[in-house]
GROMACS .gro file of C-alpha atoms in nm:
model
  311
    1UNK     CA    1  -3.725  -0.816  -2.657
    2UNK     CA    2  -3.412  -0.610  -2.579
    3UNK     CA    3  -3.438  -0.280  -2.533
    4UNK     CA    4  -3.241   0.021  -2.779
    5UNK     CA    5  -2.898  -0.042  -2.777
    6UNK     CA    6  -2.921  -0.355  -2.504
    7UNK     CA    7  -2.686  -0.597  -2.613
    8UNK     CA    8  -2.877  -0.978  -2.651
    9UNK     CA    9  -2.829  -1.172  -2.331
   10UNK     CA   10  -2.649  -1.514  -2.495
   11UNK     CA   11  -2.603  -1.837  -2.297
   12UNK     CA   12  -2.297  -2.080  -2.329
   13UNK     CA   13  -2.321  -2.452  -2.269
   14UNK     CA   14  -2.134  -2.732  -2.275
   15UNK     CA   15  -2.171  -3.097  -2.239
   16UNK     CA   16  -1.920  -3.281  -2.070
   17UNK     CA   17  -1.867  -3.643  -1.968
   18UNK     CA   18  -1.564  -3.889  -1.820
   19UNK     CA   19  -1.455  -3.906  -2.195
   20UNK     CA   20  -1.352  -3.518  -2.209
   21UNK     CA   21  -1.182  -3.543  -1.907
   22UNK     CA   22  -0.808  -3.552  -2.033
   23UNK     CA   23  -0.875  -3.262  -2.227
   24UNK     CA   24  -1.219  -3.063  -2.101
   25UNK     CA   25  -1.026  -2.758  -1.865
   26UNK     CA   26  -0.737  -2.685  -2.169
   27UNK     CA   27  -0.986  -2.696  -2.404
   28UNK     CA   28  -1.260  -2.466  -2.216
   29UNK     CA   29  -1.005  -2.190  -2.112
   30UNK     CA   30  -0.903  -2.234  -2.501
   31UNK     CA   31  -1.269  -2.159  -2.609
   32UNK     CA   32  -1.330  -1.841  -2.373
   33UNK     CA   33  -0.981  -1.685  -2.479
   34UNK     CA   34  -1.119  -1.742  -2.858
   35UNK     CA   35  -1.447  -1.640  -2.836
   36UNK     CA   36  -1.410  -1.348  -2.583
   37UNK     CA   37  -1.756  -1.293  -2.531
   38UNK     CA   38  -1.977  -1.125  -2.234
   39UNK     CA   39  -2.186  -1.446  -2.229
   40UNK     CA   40  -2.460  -1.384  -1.932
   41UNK     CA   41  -2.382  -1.736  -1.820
   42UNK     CA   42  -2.104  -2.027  -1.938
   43UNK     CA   43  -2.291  -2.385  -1.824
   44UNK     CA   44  -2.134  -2.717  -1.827
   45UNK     CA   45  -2.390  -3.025  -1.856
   46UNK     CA   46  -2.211  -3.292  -1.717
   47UNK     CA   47  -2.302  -3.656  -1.752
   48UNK     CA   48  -2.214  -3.878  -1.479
   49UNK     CA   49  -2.311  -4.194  -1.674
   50UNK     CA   50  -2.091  -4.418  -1.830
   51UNK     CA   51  -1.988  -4.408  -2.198
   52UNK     CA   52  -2.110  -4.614  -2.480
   53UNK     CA   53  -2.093  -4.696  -2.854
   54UNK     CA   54  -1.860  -4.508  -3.062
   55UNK     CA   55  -1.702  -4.332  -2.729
   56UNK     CA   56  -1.581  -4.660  -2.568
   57UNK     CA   57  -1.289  -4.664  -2.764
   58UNK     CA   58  -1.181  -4.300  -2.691
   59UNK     CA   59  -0.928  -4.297  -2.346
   60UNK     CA   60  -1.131  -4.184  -2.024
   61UNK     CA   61  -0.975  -4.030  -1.707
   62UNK     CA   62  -1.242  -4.074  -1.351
   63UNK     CA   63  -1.508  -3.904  -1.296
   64UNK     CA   64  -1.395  -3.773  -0.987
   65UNK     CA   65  -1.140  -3.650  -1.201
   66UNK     CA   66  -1.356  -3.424  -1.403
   67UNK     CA   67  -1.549  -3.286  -1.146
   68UNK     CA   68  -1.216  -3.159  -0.973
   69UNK     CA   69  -1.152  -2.978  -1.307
   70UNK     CA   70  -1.463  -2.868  -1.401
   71UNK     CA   71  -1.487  -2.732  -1.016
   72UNK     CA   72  -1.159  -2.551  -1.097
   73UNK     CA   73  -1.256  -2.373  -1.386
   74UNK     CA   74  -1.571  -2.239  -1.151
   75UNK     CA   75  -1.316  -2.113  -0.901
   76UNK     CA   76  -1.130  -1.948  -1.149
   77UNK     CA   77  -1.457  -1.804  -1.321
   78UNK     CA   78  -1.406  -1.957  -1.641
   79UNK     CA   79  -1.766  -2.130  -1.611
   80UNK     CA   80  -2.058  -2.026  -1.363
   81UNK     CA   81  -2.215  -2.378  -1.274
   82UNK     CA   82  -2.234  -2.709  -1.306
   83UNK     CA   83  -2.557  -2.890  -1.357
   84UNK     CA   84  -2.552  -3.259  -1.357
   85UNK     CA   85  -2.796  -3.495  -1.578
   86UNK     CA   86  -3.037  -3.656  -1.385
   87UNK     CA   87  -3.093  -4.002  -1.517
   88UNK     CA   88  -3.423  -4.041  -1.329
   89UNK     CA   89  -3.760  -4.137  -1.553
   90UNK     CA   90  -3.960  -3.800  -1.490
   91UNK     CA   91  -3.666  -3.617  -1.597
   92UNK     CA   92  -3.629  -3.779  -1.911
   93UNK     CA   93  -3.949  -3.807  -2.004
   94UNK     CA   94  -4.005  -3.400  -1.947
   95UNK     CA   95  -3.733  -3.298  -2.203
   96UNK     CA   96  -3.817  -3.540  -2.438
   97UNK     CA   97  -4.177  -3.457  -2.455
   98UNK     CA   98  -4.084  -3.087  -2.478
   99UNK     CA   99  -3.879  -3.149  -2.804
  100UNK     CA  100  -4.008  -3.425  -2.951
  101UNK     CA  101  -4.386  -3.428  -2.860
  102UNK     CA  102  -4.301  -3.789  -2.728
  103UNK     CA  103  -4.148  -3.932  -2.439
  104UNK     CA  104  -4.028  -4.296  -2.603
  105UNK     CA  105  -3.759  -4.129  -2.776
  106UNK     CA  106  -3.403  -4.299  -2.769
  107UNK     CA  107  -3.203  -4.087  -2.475
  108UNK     CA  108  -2.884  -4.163  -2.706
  109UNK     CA  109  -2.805  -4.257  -3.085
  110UNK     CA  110  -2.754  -4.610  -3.243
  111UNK     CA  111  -2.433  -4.511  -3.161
  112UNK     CA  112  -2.395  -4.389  -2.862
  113UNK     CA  113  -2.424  -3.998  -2.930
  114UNK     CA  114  -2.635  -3.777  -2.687
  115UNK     CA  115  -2.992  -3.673  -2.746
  116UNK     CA  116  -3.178  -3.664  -2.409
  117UNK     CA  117  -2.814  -3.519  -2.255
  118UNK     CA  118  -2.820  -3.208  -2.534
  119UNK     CA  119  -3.129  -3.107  -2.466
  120UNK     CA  120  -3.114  -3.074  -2.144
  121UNK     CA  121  -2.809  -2.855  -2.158
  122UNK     CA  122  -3.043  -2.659  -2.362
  123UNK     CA  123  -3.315  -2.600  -2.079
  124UNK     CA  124  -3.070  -2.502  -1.826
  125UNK     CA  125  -2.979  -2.159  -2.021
  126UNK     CA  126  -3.183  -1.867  -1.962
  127UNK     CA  127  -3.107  -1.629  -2.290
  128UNK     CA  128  -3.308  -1.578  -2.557
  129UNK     CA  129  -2.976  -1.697  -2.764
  130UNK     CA  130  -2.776  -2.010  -2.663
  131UNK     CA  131  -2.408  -2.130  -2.815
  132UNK     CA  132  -2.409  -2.447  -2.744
  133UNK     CA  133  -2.079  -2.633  -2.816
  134UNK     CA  134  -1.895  -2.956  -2.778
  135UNK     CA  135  -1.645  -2.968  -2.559
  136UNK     CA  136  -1.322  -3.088  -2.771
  137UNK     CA  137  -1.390  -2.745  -3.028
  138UNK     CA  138  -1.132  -2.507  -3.063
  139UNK     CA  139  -1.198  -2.140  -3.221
  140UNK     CA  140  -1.008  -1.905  -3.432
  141UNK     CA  141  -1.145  -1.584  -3.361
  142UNK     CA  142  -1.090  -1.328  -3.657
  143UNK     CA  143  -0.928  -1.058  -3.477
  144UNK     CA  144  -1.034  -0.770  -3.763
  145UNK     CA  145  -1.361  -0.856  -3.684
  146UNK     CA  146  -1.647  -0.785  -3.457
  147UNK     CA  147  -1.742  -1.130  -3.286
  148UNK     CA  148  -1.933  -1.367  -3.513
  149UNK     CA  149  -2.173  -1.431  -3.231
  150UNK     CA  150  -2.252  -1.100  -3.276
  151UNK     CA  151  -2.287  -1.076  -3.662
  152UNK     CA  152  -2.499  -1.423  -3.625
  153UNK     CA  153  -2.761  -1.249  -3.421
  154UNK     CA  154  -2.799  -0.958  -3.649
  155UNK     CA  155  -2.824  -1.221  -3.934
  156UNK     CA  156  -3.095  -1.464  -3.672
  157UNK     CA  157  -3.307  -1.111  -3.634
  158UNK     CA  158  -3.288  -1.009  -3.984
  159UNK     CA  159  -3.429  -1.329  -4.145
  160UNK     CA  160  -3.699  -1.546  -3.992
  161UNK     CA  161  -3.620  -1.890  -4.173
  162UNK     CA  162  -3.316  -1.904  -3.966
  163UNK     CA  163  -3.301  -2.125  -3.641
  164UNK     CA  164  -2.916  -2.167  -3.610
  165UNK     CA  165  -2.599  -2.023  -3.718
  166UNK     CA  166  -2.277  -2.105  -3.730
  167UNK     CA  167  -1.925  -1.944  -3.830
  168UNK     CA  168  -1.661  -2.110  -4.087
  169UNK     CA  169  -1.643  -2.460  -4.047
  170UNK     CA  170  -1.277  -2.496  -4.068
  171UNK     CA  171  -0.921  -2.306  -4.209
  172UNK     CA  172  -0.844  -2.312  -4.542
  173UNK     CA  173  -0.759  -2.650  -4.754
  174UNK     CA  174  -0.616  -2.721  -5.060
  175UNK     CA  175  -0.907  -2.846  -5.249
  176UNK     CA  176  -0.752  -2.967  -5.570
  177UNK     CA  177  -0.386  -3.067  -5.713
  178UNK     CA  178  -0.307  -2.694  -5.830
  179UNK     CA  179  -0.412  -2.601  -5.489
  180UNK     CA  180  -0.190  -2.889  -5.310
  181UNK     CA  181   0.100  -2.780  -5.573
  182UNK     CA  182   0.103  -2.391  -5.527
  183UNK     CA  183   0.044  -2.441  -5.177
  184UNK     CA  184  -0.278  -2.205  -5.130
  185UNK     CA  185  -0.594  -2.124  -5.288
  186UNK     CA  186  -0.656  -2.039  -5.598
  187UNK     CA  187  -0.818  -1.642  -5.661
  188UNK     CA  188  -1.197  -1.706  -5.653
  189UNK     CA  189  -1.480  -1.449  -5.641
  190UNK     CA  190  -1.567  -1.263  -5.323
  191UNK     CA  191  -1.811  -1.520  -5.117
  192UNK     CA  192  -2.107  -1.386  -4.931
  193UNK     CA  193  -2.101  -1.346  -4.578
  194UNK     CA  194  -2.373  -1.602  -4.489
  195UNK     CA  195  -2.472  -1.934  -4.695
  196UNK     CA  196  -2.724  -2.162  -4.629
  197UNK     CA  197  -2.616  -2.468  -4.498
  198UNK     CA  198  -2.737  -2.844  -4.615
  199UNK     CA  199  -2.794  -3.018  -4.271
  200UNK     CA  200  -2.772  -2.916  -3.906
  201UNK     CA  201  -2.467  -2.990  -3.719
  202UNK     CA  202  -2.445  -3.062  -3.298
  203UNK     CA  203  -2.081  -2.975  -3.249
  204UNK     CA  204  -2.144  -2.600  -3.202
  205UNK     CA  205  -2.439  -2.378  -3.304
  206UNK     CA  206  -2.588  -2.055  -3.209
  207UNK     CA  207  -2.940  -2.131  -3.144
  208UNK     CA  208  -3.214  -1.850  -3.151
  209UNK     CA  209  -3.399  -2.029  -2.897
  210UNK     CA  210  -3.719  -1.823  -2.923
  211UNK     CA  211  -3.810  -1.908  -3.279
  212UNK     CA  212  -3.695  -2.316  -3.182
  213UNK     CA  213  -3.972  -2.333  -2.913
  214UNK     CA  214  -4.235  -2.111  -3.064
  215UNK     CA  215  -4.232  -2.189  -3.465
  216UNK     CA  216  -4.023  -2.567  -3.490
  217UNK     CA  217  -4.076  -2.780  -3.209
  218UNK     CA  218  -4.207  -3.055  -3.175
  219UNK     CA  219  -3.872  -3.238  -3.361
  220UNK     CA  220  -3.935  -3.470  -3.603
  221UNK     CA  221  -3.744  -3.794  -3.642
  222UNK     CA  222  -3.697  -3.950  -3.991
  223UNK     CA  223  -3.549  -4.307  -3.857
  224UNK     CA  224  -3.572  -4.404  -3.475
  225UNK     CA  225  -3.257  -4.396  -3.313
  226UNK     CA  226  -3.061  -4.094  -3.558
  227UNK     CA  227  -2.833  -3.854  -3.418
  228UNK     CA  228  -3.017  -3.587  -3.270
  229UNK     CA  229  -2.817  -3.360  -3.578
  230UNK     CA  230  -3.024  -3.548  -3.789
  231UNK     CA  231  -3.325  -3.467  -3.648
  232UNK     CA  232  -3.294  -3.123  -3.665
  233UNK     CA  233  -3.233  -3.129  -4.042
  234UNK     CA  234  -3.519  -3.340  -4.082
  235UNK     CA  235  -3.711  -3.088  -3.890
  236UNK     CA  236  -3.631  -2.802  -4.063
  237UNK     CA  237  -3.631  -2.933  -4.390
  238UNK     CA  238  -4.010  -3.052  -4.376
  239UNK     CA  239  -4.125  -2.761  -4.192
  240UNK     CA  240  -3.936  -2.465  -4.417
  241UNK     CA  241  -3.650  -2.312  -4.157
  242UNK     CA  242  -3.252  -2.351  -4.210
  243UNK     CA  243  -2.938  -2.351  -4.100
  244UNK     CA  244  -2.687  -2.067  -4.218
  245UNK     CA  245  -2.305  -2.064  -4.191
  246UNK     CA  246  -2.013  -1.791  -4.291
  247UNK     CA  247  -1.858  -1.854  -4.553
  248UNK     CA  248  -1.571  -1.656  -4.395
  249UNK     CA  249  -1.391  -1.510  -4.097
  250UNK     CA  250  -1.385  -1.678  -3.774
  251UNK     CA  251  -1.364  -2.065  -3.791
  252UNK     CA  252  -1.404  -2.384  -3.546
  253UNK     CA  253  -1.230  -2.703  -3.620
  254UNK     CA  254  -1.355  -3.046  -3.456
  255UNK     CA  255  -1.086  -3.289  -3.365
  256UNK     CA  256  -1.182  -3.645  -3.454
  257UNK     CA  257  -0.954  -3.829  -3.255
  258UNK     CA  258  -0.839  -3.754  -2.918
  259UNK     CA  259  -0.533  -4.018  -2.867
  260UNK     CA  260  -0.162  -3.978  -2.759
  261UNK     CA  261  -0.122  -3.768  -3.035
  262UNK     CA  262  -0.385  -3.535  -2.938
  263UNK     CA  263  -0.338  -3.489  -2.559
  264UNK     CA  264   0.031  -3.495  -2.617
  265UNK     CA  265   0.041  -3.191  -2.850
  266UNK     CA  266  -0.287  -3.040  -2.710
  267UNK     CA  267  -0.105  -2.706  -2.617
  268UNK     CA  268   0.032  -2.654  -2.954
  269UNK     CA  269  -0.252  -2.752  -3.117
  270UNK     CA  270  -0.485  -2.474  -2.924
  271UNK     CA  271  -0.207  -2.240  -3.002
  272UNK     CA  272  -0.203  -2.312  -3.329
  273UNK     CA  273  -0.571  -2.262  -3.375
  274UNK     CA  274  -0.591  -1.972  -3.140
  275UNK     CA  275  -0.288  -1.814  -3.371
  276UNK     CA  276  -0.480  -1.875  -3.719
  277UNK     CA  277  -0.197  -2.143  -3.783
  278UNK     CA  278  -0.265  -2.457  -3.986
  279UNK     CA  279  -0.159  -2.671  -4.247
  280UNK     CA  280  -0.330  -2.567  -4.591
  281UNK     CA  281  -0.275  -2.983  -4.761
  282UNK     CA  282  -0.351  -3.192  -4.520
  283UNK     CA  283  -0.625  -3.459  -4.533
  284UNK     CA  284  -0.997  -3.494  -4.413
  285UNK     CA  285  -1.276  -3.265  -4.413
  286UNK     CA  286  -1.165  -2.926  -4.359
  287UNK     CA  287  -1.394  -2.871  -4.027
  288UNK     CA  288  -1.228  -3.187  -3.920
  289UNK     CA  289  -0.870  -3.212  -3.730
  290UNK     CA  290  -0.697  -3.554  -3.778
  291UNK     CA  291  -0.402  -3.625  -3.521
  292UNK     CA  292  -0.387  -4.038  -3.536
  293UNK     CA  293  -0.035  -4.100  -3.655
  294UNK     CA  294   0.133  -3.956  -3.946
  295UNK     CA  295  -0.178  -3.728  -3.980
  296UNK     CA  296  -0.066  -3.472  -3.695
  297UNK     CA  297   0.240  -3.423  -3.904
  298UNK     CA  298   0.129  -3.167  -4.123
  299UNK     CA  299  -0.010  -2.996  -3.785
  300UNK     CA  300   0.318  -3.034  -3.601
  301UNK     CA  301   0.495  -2.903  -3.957
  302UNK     CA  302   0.276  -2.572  -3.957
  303UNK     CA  303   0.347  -2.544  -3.609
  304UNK     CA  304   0.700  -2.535  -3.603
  305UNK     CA  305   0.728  -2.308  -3.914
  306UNK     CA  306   0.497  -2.050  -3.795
  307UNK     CA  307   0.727  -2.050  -3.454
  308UNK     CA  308   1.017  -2.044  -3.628
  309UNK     CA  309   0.886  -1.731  -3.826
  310UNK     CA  310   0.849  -1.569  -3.506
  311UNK     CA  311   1.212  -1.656  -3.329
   0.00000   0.00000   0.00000
């Protein structure tokens, strides 16, 4: 426990592999600007492996590459340390059995995701509280606010069903065809701060990692070889604990593809984000950021109004 008036020590991690590479250093000084949080340590997982499933088709840079840039941003402070994933049986077999209560648990999805490489980004942190993130997320910090880590916490302390929390998933979208013909959303009644969420999502979550070890481990797996996501909704839904998110102020966006379009426009995107700026009709989920072909064009629209505003 914390003593009066000690802020909670909170741990950042990352997992990164030769996939993020073209984008990992933009997108982590992106993420610390955003957040702007005394984190007592910022970890990057990296996976030396190479990629499968789902991520073969996403363009790759050399792993020799990445650990230049990762070793960068530890020069420049922007992350303390790099552990890499050891691949080695024991290893394996150790985190699994922690979280699962088995050791012949899939190290990755059907498809390719991480399990084995998440949770060992997991047991590298030291705080009582862990934000774990992927590392293509950008943040739009709500500046009239106190940091959401910080109100997520206070809601984590205040109600013991809660494992993880996470802030708005996404800006703003037009959600009908007034919406889409008025251009913005319609006057609705004031939302509460905190709503509990249907499912547990790996992309980013603040993790109260106390109450994980002690009350919900081991995991429980519905089908062999689901997302690890899945497992953790499983998990919590047969053994009573939940997932909250706001409903409003600070938001992360997750973008889907990361093509020419996407490392092209990669420093306007993160300003946009960084600046609250986004298109209000554009297509998708609204956590989701679509930049394959003629669906950055609402993007590169907002972005050249809002700067245009500014001129």
């Amino acid at each position: 426990m914390n003593t009066l008036g000690q802020k909670p020590k909170v741990s950042f991690t990352v997992n990164a592999c030769v996939v993020d590479t073209p984008f990992i250093d933009k997108i982590l000084r992106s993420m610390m600007r955003s957040l702007d949080y005394p984190f007592c340590e910022r970890l990057v997982a990296l996976d030396p492996g190479k990629p499968s499933g789902k991520y073969l088709e996403r363009q790759t840079g050399q792993i020799d590459e990445l650990r230049t840039k990762l070793e960068q941003l530890r020069t420049e402070g922007v992350i303390n340390r790099v552990d890499e994933i050891p691949w080695d049986e024991n290893s394996q077999k150790s985190v699994l059995k922690k979280y699962f209560g088995r050791e012949d648990i899939d190290v990755k999805d059907f498809d390719g995701a991480p399990i084995y490489q998440y949770l060992f980004a997991l047991e590298q942190c030291t705080a009582d509280y862990i934000l774990h993130v992927d590392s293509d997320v950008l943040f739009c910090q709500d500046a009239a606010r106190k940091s959401w880590i910080d109100e997520g916490i206070e809601m984590l302390q205040a109600n013991p069903s809660v494992v993880i929390a996470t802030c708005e998933g996404g800006p703003p979208q037009a959600q009908n065809f007034i919406e889409k013909l008025i251009g913005r959303p319609l006057k609705s009644k004031q939302q509460q701060l905190w709503n509990k969420a249907r499912n547990v999502s790996t992309r980013y979550f603040l993790l109260d990692r106390q109450r994980l070890e002690k009350n919900v481990l081991p995991l429980v797996q519905k089908d062999t070889g689901e997302p690890l996501e899945n497992s953790f909704t499983h998990t919590f839904k047969v053994k009573g604990f939940e997932r909250w998110s706001m409903s409003t102020g600070t938001w992360a966006i997750h973008p889907v593809e990361h093509g020419e379009n996407f490392n092209q426009h990669l420093d306007d995107l993160i300003w946009a984000v960084e600046n609250n700026v986004y298109p209000f009709k554009r297509g998708g989920r609204r956590w989701n950021m679509h930049t394959d072909g003629d669906n950055i064009k609402p993007w590169l629209n907002a972005i050249h109004q809002a700067k245009s505003a500014m001129s």
